[in-house]
CSV table of N, CA and C in Angstrom, one decimal:
chain,number,residue,atom,x,y,z
A,1,VAL,N,11.9,-3.2,6.8
A,1,VAL,CA,12.0,-3.9,5.2
A,1,VAL,C,12.2,-2.6,4.3
A,2,GLN,N,12.8,-3.4,3.3
A,2,GLN,CA,13.1,-2.0,2.3
A,2,GLN,C,12.5,-2.4,0.8
A,3,LEU,N,12.2,-2.3,0.2
A,3,LEU,CA,11.1,-2.1,-1.2
A,3,LEU,C,11.7,-1.2,-2.3
A,4,GLU,N,12.5,-1.6,-3.2
A,4,GLU,CA,12.4,-0.8,-3.9
A,4,GLU,C,11.8,-1.5,-5.6
A,5,TRP,N,11.6,-0.2,-6.3
A,5,TRP,CA,10.8,-0.4,-7.6
A,5,TRP,C,11.2,0.9,-9.1
A,6,ARG,N,10.9,0.8,-10.0
A,6,ARG,CA,11.4,1.7,-10.7
A,6,ARG,C,10.3,1.7,-11.5
A,7,THR,N,9.5,3.3,-11.9
A,7,THR,CA,8.3,3.7,-12.8
A,7,THR,C,9.9,4.1,-14.1
A,8,ASN,N,8.1,4.3,-15.4
A,8,ASN,CA,8.6,4.6,-16.4
A,8,ASN,C,8.4,6.3,-16.5
A,9,LEU,N,7.4,6.9,-15.5
A,9,LEU,CA,7.7,8.0,-15.7
A,9,LEU,C,8.0,7.9,-14.2
A,10,PRO,N,8.9,10.0,-14.1
A,10,PRO,CA,8.7,10.3,-12.7
A,10,PRO,C,7.7,10.2,-12.0
A,11,ALA,N,7.3,9.6,-10.8
A,11,ALA,CA,6.5,9.6,-9.9
A,11,ALA,C,7.0,9.5,-7.9
A,12,ASN,N,5.5,9.9,-7.7
A,12,ASN,CA,6.1,9.7,-6.5
A,12,ASN,C,6.4,8.5,-5.6
A,13,SER,N,6.2,8.2,-4.6
A,13,SER,CA,6.3,6.6,-3.9
A,13,SER,C,5.7,6.5,-2.5
A,14,GLN,N,5.1,5.3,-2.2
A,14,GLN,CA,4.1,5.1,-1.0
A,14,GLN,C,4.3,3.7,-1.2
A,15,ILE,N,4.4,3.2,0.4
A,15,ILE,CA,4.1,1.5,0.5
A,15,ILE,C,3.0,1.5,1.0
A,16,ILE,N,2.3,0.5,0.6
A,16,ILE,CA,0.8,-0.1,1.3
A,16,ILE,C,1.2,-1.4,1.5
A,17,TYR,N,0.4,-1.6,3.0
A,17,TYR,CA,1.2,-2.5,3.5
A,17,TYR,C,-0.5,-3.7,4.5
A,18,VAL,N,-0.2,-5.0,4.5
A,18,VAL,CA,-1.4,-5.6,5.7
A,18,VAL,C,-0.8,-6.7,5.7
A,19,ASN,N,-1.1,-7.0,7.4
A,19,ASN,CA,-0.7,-7.6,8.0
A,19,ASN,C,-1.8,-8.8,7.8
A,20,THR,N,-1.1,-9.9,7.7
A,20,THR,CA,-1.7,-11.3,7.1
A,20,THR,C,-2.8,-12.0,8.3
A,21,SER,N,-1.6,-11.7,9.5
A,21,SER,CA,-2.6,-12.4,10.8
A,21,SER,C,-4.2,-11.9,11.4
A,22,THR,N,-3.5,-10.1,11.3
A,22,THR,CA,-4.8,-9.8,11.6
A,22,THR,C,-5.9,-8.8,10.8
A,23,GLY,N,-5.2,-8.4,9.6
A,23,GLY,CA,-5.9,-7.8,8.5
A,23,GLY,C,-5.5,-6.5,8.5
A,24,GLN,N,-4.6,-6.3,9.4
A,24,GLN,CA,-4.6,-4.8,9.7
A,24,GLN,C,-3.5,-3.7,8.7
A,25,THR,N,-4.4,-2.7,8.0
A,25,THR,CA,-3.5,-2.4,7.0
A,25,THR,C,-2.8,-0.8,7.4
A,26,GLY,N,-1.5,-1.0,6.8
A,26,GLY,CA,-1.1,0.2,7.1
A,26,GLY,C,0.0,1.2,5.5
A,27,MET,N,0.2,2.3,5.8
A,27,MET,CA,0.4,2.8,4.5
A,27,MET,C,1.7,4.0,4.9
A,28,THR,N,2.8,3.9,4.2
A,28,THR,CA,3.7,4.4,4.2
A,28,THR,C,3.9,5.9,3.8
A,29,THR,N,3.6,7.5,5.0
A,29,THR,CA,4.1,8.4,4.3
A,29,THR,C,4.5,9.0,2.9
A,30,VAL,N,4.0,9.6,2.0
A,30,VAL,CA,4.2,9.5,0.4
A,30,VAL,C,5.8,10.5,0.3
A,31,SER,N,6.2,9.6,0.0
A,31,SER,CA,7.9,10.3,-0.7
A,31,SER,C,6.9,11.3,-2.0
A,32,PRO,N,7.6,13.3,-1.7
A,32,PRO,CA,6.6,13.4,-3.2
A,32,PRO,C,7.7,13.6,-4.4
A,33,ALA,N,9.2,13.1,-3.9
A,33,ALA,CA,10.4,13.1,-4.7
A,33,ALA,C,9.4,12.8,-6.2
A,34,LEU,N,9.8,13.4,-7.5
A,34,LEU,CA,9.5,12.7,-8.6
A,34,LEU,C,10.4,12.0,-9.4
A,35,THR,N,10.4,11.0,-9.2
A,35,THR,CA,11.9,10.0,-9.8
A,35,THR,C,11.6,8.4,-10.2
A,36,THR,N,12.3,8.0,-10.7
A,36,THR,CA,12.0,6.7,-12.0
A,36,THR,C,12.7,5.4,-10.8
A,37,GLN,N,13.1,5.8,-9.9
A,37,GLN,CA,13.9,4.9,-9.2
A,37,GLN,C,13.8,5.2,-7.8
A,38,HIS,N,12.9,3.8,-6.5
A,38,HIS,CA,12.0,4.1,-6.1
A,38,HIS,C,12.9,3.6,-4.9
A,39,LEU,N,12.8,3.9,-3.5
A,39,LEU,CA,13.2,3.1,-2.3
A,39,LEU,C,12.8,4.0,-1.3
A,40,ILE,N,11.7,2.7,-0.1
A,40,ILE,CA,11.1,3.2,0.9
A,40,ILE,C,11.6,2.3,1.8
A,41,THR,N,11.7,2.7,3.0
A,41,THR,CA,12.1,1.4,4.1
A,41,THR,C,10.2,1.7,5.3
A,42,VAL,N,9.9,0.5,5.6
A,42,VAL,CA,8.7,0.7,6.2
A,42,VAL,C,9.2,0.0,7.4
A,43,GLN,N,8.7,0.5,8.5
A,43,GLN,CA,9.3,0.0,9.4
A,43,GLN,C,7.8,0.3,10.7
A,44,GLY,N,8.2,-0.6,11.7
A,44,GLY,CA,7.2,-0.6,13.0
A,44,GLY,C,6.3,-1.6,12.8
A,45,LEU,N,7.1,-2.9,11.5
A,45,LEU,CA,6.3,-4.0,11.2
A,45,LEU,C,6.7,-5.0,12.8
A,46,THR,N,5.7,-6.3,12.7
A,46,THR,CA,6.2,-7.3,13.9
A,46,THR,C,7.2,-8.1,13.2
A,47,ARG,N,8.1,-8.2,14.1
A,47,ARG,CA,8.9,-9.9,13.8
A,47,ARG,C,7.8,-11.1,13.2
A,48,ASN,N,8.7,-12.2,12.5
A,48,ASN,CA,8.2,-13.0,12.4
A,48,ASN,C,6.5,-13.4,11.8
A,49,THR,N,6.0,-12.0,11.2
A,49,THR,CA,4.8,-12.2,10.9
A,49,THR,C,5.0,-11.9,9.4
A,50,LEU,N,3.6,-12.5,8.4
A,50,LEU,CA,3.8,-12.7,7.1
A,50,LEU,C,3.2,-11.1,6.5
A,51,TYR,N,3.7,-10.5,5.9
A,51,TYR,CA,3.1,-9.1,5.5
A,51,TYR,C,2.7,-9.3,3.7
A,52,ARG,N,1.7,-8.5,3.5
A,52,ARG,CA,1.6,-8.6,2.2
A,52,ARG,C,2.3,-6.7,1.9
A,53,PHE,N,2.6,-6.6,0.5
A,53,PHE,CA,3.2,-5.2,0.3
A,53,PHE,C,2.9,-4.5,-1.2
A,54,GLN,N,2.4,-3.7,-1.4
A,54,GLN,CA,2.1,-3.5,-2.6
A,54,GLN,C,2.5,-1.9,-3.0
A,55,ALA,N,3.3,-1.4,-4.1
A,55,ALA,CA,4.0,-0.3,-4.4
A,55,ALA,C,3.1,0.7,-5.0
A,56,VAL,N,3.2,1.9,-5.1
A,56,VAL,CA,2.2,2.7,-5.4
A,56,VAL,C,2.8,3.5,-5.6
A,57,SER,N,2.5,4.4,-7.1
A,57,SER,CA,3.2,5.5,-7.2
A,57,SER,C,1.9,6.6,-8.3
A,58,ILE,N,2.5,7.9,-7.8
A,58,ILE,CA,1.7,8.7,-9.0
A,58,ILE,C,2.4,9.7,-9.5
A,59,SER,N,2.2,10.1,-11.0
A,59,SER,CA,2.9,10.6,-12.0
A,59,SER,C,2.6,12.1,-11.4
A,60,ALA,N,3.0,13.3,-12.4
A,60,ALA,CA,2.9,14.4,-11.7
A,60,ALA,C,1.5,14.2,-12.7
A,61,ASP,N,1.3,14.0,-13.8
A,61,ASP,CA,0.3,14.4,-14.4
A,61,ASP,C,-1.3,13.2,-14.0
A,62,GLY,N,-1.1,12.7,-12.8
A,62,GLY,CA,-1.9,12.0,-12.1
A,62,GLY,C,-2.5,10.7,-12.4
A,63,GLN,N,-0.9,10.2,-13.3
A,63,GLN,CA,-1.3,8.5,-13.8
A,63,GLN,C,-1.1,7.8,-12.3
A,64,THR,N,-1.9,6.9,-11.7
A,64,THR,CA,-1.3,6.0,-10.8
A,64,THR,C,-0.5,4.1,-11.5
A,65,VAL,N,0.2,3.7,-10.5
A,65,VAL,CA,1.0,2.9,-10.8
A,65,VAL,C,1.2,1.7,-9.7
A,66,ARG,N,0.2,0.7,-9.4
A,66,ARG,CA,0.3,-0.1,-8.5
A,66,ARG,C,0.9,-1.5,-9.3
A,67,SER,N,2.2,-2.1,-8.3
A,67,SER,CA,2.5,-3.0,-8.3
A,67,SER,C,1.7,-4.2,-8.1
A,68,VAL,N,2.1,-5.6,-8.5
A,68,VAL,CA,1.8,-6.4,-7.9
A,68,VAL,C,1.6,-6.7,-6.0
A,69,GLU,N,1.0,-7.9,-5.3
A,69,GLU,CA,1.4,-7.3,-4.3
A,69,GLU,C,2.7,-8.5,-3.8
A,70,ILE,N,3.6,-8.6,-3.1
A,70,ILE,CA,4.6,-8.9,-2.9
A,70,ILE,C,4.5,-9.6,-1.5
A,71,LEU,N,4.4,-11.1,-1.3
A,71,LEU,CA,4.5,-11.7,0.4
A,71,LEU,C,6.2,-11.6,1.0
A,72,GLN,N,6.2,-10.7,2.1
A,72,GLN,CA,7.0,-11.0,2.6
A,72,GLN,C,7.3,-11.3,4.6
A,73,ALA,N,8.0,-11.7,5.0
A,73,ALA,CA,8.2,-12.0,6.3
A,73,ALA,C,9.1,-11.4,7.4
């Protein structure tokens, strides 16, 4: 699955995800590029399974921004 989001300040990109059936949590590797337009591909997910996703970005001065959680199967 690909997730895309924007931030007001240039920041890095990462996705945290949770398998809602097992509670297992995972995260993508941090993409260190500081940008305002983010696109991350999450791989290795189980088909026909509901996941919660949250985008996380940290700017150069340490400001952390977290999205609301998104549910997707």
